[in-house]
């Protein structure tokens, strides 16, 4: 079963706009990660935020974490057509496995 | 530096058959995890291998088994295939010394007819 849920399930925007994806999870975590997956291919790690952090930046990516609400958001600024992909959040608890959400499909129109 | 490599990339089997998928981890990594991703879903954890032993297992039946070799490469075996086993099987490697990101291969797409 999935640990969390991403919202929205699908998002379509124009190039240059910002894209925001949200993730909710159910249990306590050590860290939360975001991954990107181009259609039918492997996942690529984007960013990791630890449970004691509230915000983290990496290039055009900004991630926030609210452990009291068990939620995270991923913001992609100034989106490009090449950002079209599925985005997954994944949580790590006490074990070593990652538990993934169901993903947000982002379509960036040129 | 080669990343995570998986083989085969695609395969078709029939119900009841057995399949073996292979994974070579990224250079310097000693831990291999396997995930199953059904169409339109997020990956689900099958198991993780470290030092040639299964260290953690997800909610998958015993039909799913694995192995890790001394060179850290790994195999995933699935017996008595069911239609519902059709999925993308992803291998991910990491270093036991570093808690954090996983490096994924491109996956093996299994279709069970």
PDB file of C-alpha atoms in Angstrom:
ATOM      1  CA  UNK A   1       0.000   0.000   0.000  1.00  0.00           C
ATOM      2  CA  UNK A   2       1.107   3.580  -0.570  1.00  0.00           C
ATOM      3  CA  UNK A   3       2.269   5.607   2.419  1.00  0.00           C
ATOM      4  CA  UNK A   4       1.188   8.910   1.059  1.00  0.00           C
ATOM      5  CA  UNK A   5      -0.753  10.658  -1.587  1.00  0.00           C
ATOM      6  CA  UNK A   6       0.316  13.363  -3.969  1.00  0.00           C
ATOM      7  CA  UNK A   7      -2.007  16.145  -4.922  1.00  0.00           C
ATOM      8  CA  UNK A   8      -2.939  16.913  -7.609  1.00  0.00           C
ATOM      9  CA  UNK A   9      -2.812  13.618  -9.507  1.00  0.00           C
ATOM     10  CA  UNK A  10      -2.235  15.550 -12.720  1.00  0.00           C
ATOM     11  CA  UNK A  11      -1.148  19.116 -13.450  1.00  0.00           C
ATOM     12  CA  UNK A  12      -0.885  20.948 -16.759  1.00  0.00           C
ATOM     13  CA  UNK A  13       0.826  24.346 -16.978  1.00  0.00           C
ATOM     14  CA  UNK A  14       2.504  26.617 -19.502  1.00  0.00           C
ATOM     15  CA  UNK A  15       6.260  27.016 -19.807  1.00  0.00           C
ATOM     16  CA  UNK A  16       7.543  29.679 -17.446  1.00  0.00           C
ATOM     17  CA  UNK A  17       4.821  29.102 -14.849  1.00  0.00           C
ATOM     18  CA  UNK A  18       5.478  27.601 -11.432  1.00  0.00           C
ATOM     19  CA  UNK A  19       4.318  24.089 -10.539  1.00  0.00           C
ATOM     20  CA  UNK A  20       3.392  23.090  -7.010  1.00  0.00           C
ATOM     21  CA  UNK A  21       2.840  19.504  -5.931  1.00  0.00           C
ATOM     22  CA  UNK A  22       1.791  18.371  -2.489  1.00  0.00           C
ATOM     23  CA  UNK A  23       2.401  15.149  -0.601  1.00  0.00           C
ATOM     24  CA  UNK A  24       0.755  13.834   2.530  1.00  0.00           C
ATOM     25  CA  UNK A  25       1.972  10.871   4.543  1.00  0.00           C
ATOM     26  CA  UNK A  26       0.733   8.867   7.484  1.00  0.00           C
ATOM     27  CA  UNK A  27       3.525   7.838   9.843  1.00  0.00           C
ATOM     28  CA  UNK A  28       6.531   9.507  11.443  1.00  0.00           C
ATOM     29  CA  UNK A  29       9.534   9.885   9.185  1.00  0.00           C
ATOM     30  CA  UNK A  30      13.302  10.363   9.247  1.00  0.00           C
ATOM     31  CA  UNK A  31      13.360  12.101   5.905  1.00  0.00           C
ATOM     32  CA  UNK A  32      11.257  12.780   2.846  1.00  0.00           C
ATOM     33  CA  UNK A  33      12.538  12.652  -0.694  1.00  0.00           C
ATOM     34  CA  UNK A  34      11.229  13.705  -4.087  1.00  0.00           C
ATOM     35  CA  UNK A  35      11.911  11.726  -7.245  1.00  0.00           C
ATOM     36  CA  UNK A  36      11.168  12.345 -10.891  1.00  0.00           C
ATOM     37  CA  UNK A  37      10.266   9.693 -13.466  1.00  0.00           C
ATOM     38  CA  UNK A  38      10.095  10.196 -17.191  1.00  0.00           C
ATOM     39  CA  UNK A  39       7.511   7.973 -18.834  1.00  0.00           C
ATOM     40  CA  UNK A  40       8.187   4.301 -18.123  1.00  0.00           C
ATOM     41  CA  UNK A  41      11.783   4.861 -17.077  1.00  0.00           C
ATOM     42  CA  UNK A  42      13.798   4.811 -13.872  1.00  0.00           C
ATOM     43  CA  UNK A  43      13.423   7.312 -11.057  1.00  0.00           C
ATOM     44  CA  UNK A  44      15.847  10.155 -10.521  1.00  0.00           C
ATOM     45  CA  UNK A  45      16.436  11.631  -7.077  1.00  0.00           C
ATOM     46  CA  UNK A  46      15.693  15.359  -6.859  1.00  0.00           C
ATOM     47  CA  UNK A  47      15.993  16.427  -3.252  1.00  0.00           C
ATOM     48  CA  UNK A  48      15.947  15.118   0.326  1.00  0.00           C
ATOM     49  CA  UNK A  49      14.661  16.979   3.356  1.00  0.00           C
ATOM     50  CA  UNK A  50      15.216  15.690   6.866  1.00  0.00           C
ATOM     51  CA  UNK A  51      12.525  15.635   9.534  1.00  0.00           C
ATOM     52  CA  UNK A  52      14.183  18.485  11.448  1.00  0.00           C
ATOM     53  CA  UNK A  53      14.275  20.751   8.389  1.00  0.00           C
ATOM     54  CA  UNK A  54      11.410  22.947   7.218  1.00  0.00           C
ATOM     55  CA  UNK A  55      12.580  24.134   3.829  1.00  0.00           C
ATOM     56  CA  UNK A  56      15.237  23.257   1.304  1.00  0.00           C
ATOM     57  CA  UNK A  57      16.267  24.640  -2.076  1.00  0.00           C
ATOM     58  CA  UNK A  58      18.076  23.098  -5.026  1.00  0.00           C
ATOM     59  CA  UNK A  59      18.265  25.119  -8.219  1.00  0.00           C
ATOM     60  CA  UNK A  60      14.676  25.721  -9.398  1.00  0.00           C
ATOM     61  CA  UNK A  61      13.306  23.342  -6.751  1.00  0.00           C
ATOM     62  CA  UNK A  62      11.957  24.330  -3.365  1.00  0.00           C
ATOM     63  CA  UNK A  63      10.716  21.746  -0.879  1.00  0.00           C
ATOM     64  CA  UNK A  64       8.892  22.375   2.362  1.00  0.00           C
ATOM     65  CA  UNK A  65       8.098  19.933   5.130  1.00  0.00           C
ATOM     66  CA  UNK A  66       5.493  20.282   7.863  1.00  0.00           C
ATOM     67  CA  UNK A  67       5.815  17.302  10.183  1.00  0.00           C
ATOM     68  CA  UNK A  68       2.902  18.463  12.358  1.00  0.00           C
ATOM     69  CA  UNK A  69       0.613  18.180   9.336  1.00  0.00           C
ATOM     70  CA  UNK A  70       2.523  15.239   7.833  1.00  0.00           C
ATOM     71  CA  UNK A  71       2.793  17.040   4.533  1.00  0.00           C
ATOM     72  CA  UNK A  72       5.359  18.317   2.060  1.00  0.00           C
ATOM     73  CA  UNK A  73       5.290  20.421  -1.050  1.00  0.00           C
ATOM     74  CA  UNK A  74       7.544  20.595  -4.097  1.00  0.00           C
ATOM     75  CA  UNK A  75       7.702  23.845  -6.049  1.00  0.00           C
ATOM     76  CA  UNK A  76       9.306  23.965  -9.482  1.00  0.00           C
ATOM     77  CA  UNK A  77       9.861  27.540 -10.570  1.00  0.00           C
ATOM     78  CA  UNK A  78      10.015  28.813 -14.166  1.00  0.00           C
ATOM     79  CA  UNK A  79       9.003  25.422 -15.550  1.00  0.00           C
ATOM     80  CA  UNK A  80      10.294  24.103 -18.858  1.00  0.00           C
ATOM     81  CA  UNK A  81       8.890  21.564 -21.305  1.00  0.00           C
ATOM     82  CA  UNK A  82      11.688  19.232 -20.184  1.00  0.00           C
ATOM     83  CA  UNK A  83      10.164  19.202 -16.682  1.00  0.00           C
ATOM     84  CA  UNK A  84       7.280  17.099 -18.041  1.00  0.00           C
ATOM     85  CA  UNK A  85       7.361  13.914 -15.968  1.00  0.00           C
ATOM     86  CA  UNK A  86       5.793  12.171 -12.983  1.00  0.00           C
ATOM     87  CA  UNK A  87       6.918  13.333  -9.558  1.00  0.00           C
ATOM     88  CA  UNK A  88       6.846  11.112  -6.481  1.00  0.00           C
ATOM     89  CA  UNK A  89       7.407  11.785  -2.832  1.00  0.00           C
ATOM     90  CA  UNK A  90       8.962   9.019  -0.770  1.00  0.00           C
ATOM     91  CA  UNK A  91       9.303   8.718   2.971  1.00  0.00           C
ATOM     92  CA  UNK A  92      11.854   6.919   5.088  1.00  0.00           C
ATOM     93  CA  UNK A  93      10.894   5.864   8.581  1.00  0.00           C
ATOM     94  CA  UNK A  94      12.757   3.607  10.956  1.00  0.00           C
ATOM     95  CA  UNK A  95      13.576   1.012   8.331  1.00  0.00           C
ATOM     96  CA  UNK A  96      15.605   1.306   5.167  1.00  0.00           C
ATOM     97  CA  UNK A  97      12.797   1.002   2.637  1.00  0.00           C
ATOM     98  CA  UNK A  98      11.324   4.012   0.915  1.00  0.00           C
ATOM     99  CA  UNK A  99       7.558   4.275   0.780  1.00  0.00           C
ATOM    100  CA  UNK A 100       6.348   6.105  -2.304  1.00  0.00           C
ATOM    101  CA  UNK A 101       3.214   8.063  -2.979  1.00  0.00           C
ATOM    102  CA  UNK A 102       1.095   7.611  -6.068  1.00  0.00           C
ATOM    103  CA  UNK A 103       2.657  10.507  -7.965  1.00  0.00           C
ATOM    104  CA  UNK A 104       1.735  13.734  -9.739  1.00  0.00           C
ATOM    105  CA  UNK A 105       1.861  13.759 -13.537  1.00  0.00           C
ATOM    106  CA  UNK A 106       3.140  17.154 -14.654  1.00  0.00           C
ATOM    107  CA  UNK A 107       2.667  18.338 -18.231  1.00  0.00           C
ATOM    108  CA  UNK A 108       4.446  21.555 -19.217  1.00  0.00           C
ATOM    109  CA  UNK A 109       3.132  23.001 -22.453  1.00  0.00           C
ATOM    110  CA  UNK A 110       5.722  24.807 -24.628  1.00  0.00           C
TER     111      UNK A 110
ATOM    112  CA  UNK B   1      31.097   5.570 -14.079  1.00  0.00           C
ATOM    113  CA  UNK B   2      28.258   3.200 -14.922  1.00  0.00           C
ATOM    114  CA  UNK B   3      25.062   3.724 -13.047  1.00  0.00           C
ATOM    115  CA  UNK B   4      22.618   0.997 -12.080  1.00  0.00           C
ATOM    116  CA  UNK B   5      22.094  -1.475 -14.904  1.00  0.00           C
ATOM    117  CA  UNK B   6      19.200  -3.899 -15.219  1.00  0.00           C
ATOM    118  CA  UNK B   7      18.451  -6.754 -17.581  1.00  0.00           C
ATOM    119  CA  UNK B   8      16.428  -7.653 -19.471  1.00  0.00           C
ATOM    120  CA  UNK B   9      14.657  -4.389 -20.322  1.00  0.00           C
ATOM    121  CA  UNK B  10      11.482  -6.105 -21.512  1.00  0.00           C
ATOM    122  CA  UNK B  11      10.172  -9.643 -21.277  1.00  0.00           C
ATOM    123  CA  UNK B  12       6.943 -11.532 -21.775  1.00  0.00           C
ATOM    124  CA  UNK B  13       5.997 -14.616 -19.797  1.00  0.00           C
ATOM    125  CA  UNK B  14       2.890 -16.730 -19.368  1.00  0.00           C
ATOM    126  CA  UNK B  15       1.043 -17.507 -16.163  1.00  0.00           C
ATOM    127  CA  UNK B  16       2.763 -20.115 -14.027  1.00  0.00           C
ATOM    128  CA  UNK B  17       6.222 -19.507 -15.442  1.00  0.00           C
ATOM    129  CA  UNK B  18       9.227 -18.269 -13.520  1.00  0.00           C
ATOM    130  CA  UNK B  19      11.334 -15.182 -14.210  1.00  0.00           C
ATOM    131  CA  UNK B  20      14.752 -13.920 -13.136  1.00  0.00           C
ATOM    132  CA  UNK B  21      15.677 -10.249 -13.317  1.00  0.00           C
ATOM    133  CA  UNK B  22      19.214  -8.966 -12.847  1.00  0.00           C
ATOM    134  CA  UNK B  23      20.741  -5.803 -11.449  1.00  0.00           C
ATOM    135  CA  UNK B  24      24.252  -4.403 -11.192  1.00  0.00           C
ATOM    136  CA  UNK B  25      24.541  -1.568  -8.668  1.00  0.00           C
ATOM    137  CA  UNK B  26      26.322   1.718  -9.136  1.00  0.00           C
ATOM    138  CA  UNK B  27      30.052   1.530  -8.549  1.00  0.00           C
ATOM    139  CA  UNK B  28      30.823   1.879  -4.844  1.00  0.00           C
ATOM    140  CA  UNK B  29      27.361   0.842  -3.684  1.00  0.00           C
ATOM    141  CA  UNK B  30      26.828  -2.239  -1.538  1.00  0.00           C
ATOM    142  CA  UNK B  31      23.069  -2.259  -1.017  1.00  0.00           C
ATOM    143  CA  UNK B  32      20.427  -3.252  -3.553  1.00  0.00           C
ATOM    144  CA  UNK B  33      16.676  -2.749  -3.217  1.00  0.00           C
ATOM    145  CA  UNK B  34      13.947  -3.986  -5.521  1.00  0.00           C
ATOM    146  CA  UNK B  35      10.660  -2.212  -6.204  1.00  0.00           C
ATOM    147  CA  UNK B  36       7.571  -3.154  -8.188  1.00  0.00           C
ATOM    148  CA  UNK B  37       5.721  -0.404 -10.027  1.00  0.00           C
ATOM    149  CA  UNK B  38       2.308  -1.157 -11.483  1.00  0.00           C
ATOM    150  CA  UNK B  39       1.031   1.066 -14.257  1.00  0.00           C
ATOM    151  CA  UNK B  40      -0.036   4.453 -12.940  1.00  0.00           C
ATOM    152  CA  UNK B  41       1.155   3.732  -9.400  1.00  0.00           C
ATOM    153  CA  UNK B  42       4.160   4.554  -7.292  1.00  0.00           C
ATOM    154  CA  UNK B  43       6.890   1.965  -6.692  1.00  0.00           C
ATOM    155  CA  UNK B  44       6.307  -0.560  -3.924  1.00  0.00           C
ATOM    156  CA  UNK B  45       9.183  -1.985  -1.908  1.00  0.00           C
ATOM    157  CA  UNK B  46       9.825  -5.702  -2.380  1.00  0.00           C
ATOM    158  CA  UNK B  47      13.063  -6.294  -0.444  1.00  0.00           C
ATOM    159  CA  UNK B  48      16.573  -5.062   0.200  1.00  0.00           C
ATOM    160  CA  UNK B  49      19.862  -6.963   0.118  1.00  0.00           C
ATOM    161  CA  UNK B  50      23.030  -6.109   1.981  1.00  0.00           C
ATOM    162  CA  UNK B  51      26.071  -8.326   2.573  1.00  0.00           C
ATOM    163  CA  UNK B  52      24.385 -11.078   0.533  1.00  0.00           C
ATOM    164  CA  UNK B  53      21.418 -11.288   2.905  1.00  0.00           C
ATOM    165  CA  UNK B  54      17.851 -10.066   2.749  1.00  0.00           C
ATOM    166  CA  UNK B  55      17.782  -7.265   5.275  1.00  0.00           C
ATOM    167  CA  UNK B  56      14.233  -5.987   4.951  1.00  0.00           C
ATOM    168  CA  UNK B  57      11.165  -7.210   3.116  1.00  0.00           C
ATOM    169  CA  UNK B  58       7.943  -5.555   2.029  1.00  0.00           C
ATOM    170  CA  UNK B  59       4.498  -7.067   1.806  1.00  0.00           C
ATOM    171  CA  UNK B  60       5.162  -9.515  -1.010  1.00  0.00           C
ATOM    172  CA  UNK B  61       4.525 -13.287  -1.045  1.00  0.00           C
ATOM    173  CA  UNK B  62       7.249 -15.917  -0.905  1.00  0.00           C
ATOM    174  CA  UNK B  63       6.958 -16.313  -4.674  1.00  0.00           C
ATOM    175  CA  UNK B  64       9.247 -13.303  -4.762  1.00  0.00           C
ATOM    176  CA  UNK B  65      12.793 -14.167  -3.796  1.00  0.00           C
ATOM    177  CA  UNK B  66      16.183 -12.682  -4.357  1.00  0.00           C
ATOM    178  CA  UNK B  67      19.882 -13.056  -4.103  1.00  0.00           C
ATOM    179  CA  UNK B  68      22.913 -10.834  -3.786  1.00  0.00           C
ATOM    180  CA  UNK B  69      26.310 -11.928  -5.022  1.00  0.00           C
ATOM    181  CA  UNK B  70      29.758 -11.102  -3.574  1.00  0.00           C
ATOM    182  CA  UNK B  71      30.218  -8.413  -6.254  1.00  0.00           C
ATOM    183  CA  UNK B  72      27.015  -6.747  -4.902  1.00  0.00           C
ATOM    184  CA  UNK B  73      24.956  -7.541  -8.009  1.00  0.00           C
ATOM    185  CA  UNK B  74      21.508  -8.952  -7.374  1.00  0.00           C
ATOM    186  CA  UNK B  75      18.758 -11.084  -8.852  1.00  0.00           C
ATOM    187  CA  UNK B  76      15.017 -11.002  -8.345  1.00  0.00           C
ATOM    188  CA  UNK B  77      13.145 -14.248  -8.929  1.00  0.00           C
ATOM    189  CA  UNK B  78       9.407 -14.578  -9.233  1.00  0.00           C
ATOM    190  CA  UNK B  79       7.830 -18.043  -9.340  1.00  0.00           C
ATOM    191  CA  UNK B  80       4.373 -19.134 -10.450  1.00  0.00           C
ATOM    192  CA  UNK B  81       3.709 -15.883 -12.273  1.00  0.00           C
ATOM    193  CA  UNK B  82       0.272 -14.307 -12.056  1.00  0.00           C
ATOM    194  CA  UNK B  83      -1.290 -11.767 -14.386  1.00  0.00           C
ATOM    195  CA  UNK B  84      -1.042  -9.251 -11.554  1.00  0.00           C
ATOM    196  CA  UNK B  85       2.744  -9.552 -11.541  1.00  0.00           C
ATOM    197  CA  UNK B  86       2.849  -7.536 -14.755  1.00  0.00           C
ATOM    198  CA  UNK B  87       4.750  -4.381 -13.820  1.00  0.00           C
ATOM    199  CA  UNK B  88       7.958  -2.410 -14.104  1.00  0.00           C
ATOM    200  CA  UNK B  89      10.546  -3.889 -11.736  1.00  0.00           C
ATOM    201  CA  UNK B  90      13.042  -1.334 -10.528  1.00  0.00           C
ATOM    202  CA  UNK B  91      16.374  -1.964  -8.918  1.00  0.00           C
ATOM    203  CA  UNK B  92      17.904   0.733  -6.739  1.00  0.00           C
ATOM    204  CA  UNK B  93      21.368   0.859  -5.229  1.00  0.00           C
ATOM    205  CA  UNK B  94      22.772   2.803  -2.343  1.00  0.00           C
ATOM    206  CA  UNK B  95      25.641   2.842   0.083  1.00  0.00           C
ATOM    207  CA  UNK B  96      24.983   1.476   3.534  1.00  0.00           C
ATOM    208  CA  UNK B  97      27.210   4.206   4.932  1.00  0.00           C
ATOM    209  CA  UNK B  98      25.020   6.969   3.530  1.00  0.00           C
ATOM    210  CA  UNK B  99      21.385   7.361   4.483  1.00  0.00           C
ATOM    211  CA  UNK B 100      19.474   9.000   1.742  1.00  0.00           C
ATOM    212  CA  UNK B 101      18.986   8.884  -1.952  1.00  0.00           C
ATOM    213  CA  UNK B 102      18.580   5.790  -4.035  1.00  0.00           C
ATOM    214  CA  UNK B 103      19.983   5.423  -7.521  1.00  0.00           C
ATOM    215  CA  UNK B 104      17.553   3.608  -9.806  1.00  0.00           C
ATOM    216  CA  UNK B 105      18.051   1.569 -12.928  1.00  0.00           C
ATOM    217  CA  UNK B 106      15.788   1.941 -15.954  1.00  0.00           C
ATOM    218  CA  UNK B 107      13.776  -1.091 -14.920  1.00  0.00           C
ATOM    219  CA  UNK B 108      12.643  -4.393 -16.386  1.00  0.00           C
ATOM    220  CA  UNK B 109       9.164  -4.345 -17.900  1.00  0.00           C
ATOM    221  CA  UNK B 110       7.482  -7.707 -17.255  1.00  0.00           C
ATOM    222  CA  UNK B 111       4.287  -8.661 -19.050  1.00  0.00           C
ATOM    223  CA  UNK B 112       2.486 -11.811 -17.931  1.00  0.00           C
ATOM    224  CA  UNK B 113      -0.038 -13.237 -20.396  1.00  0.00           C
TER     225      UNK B 113
END
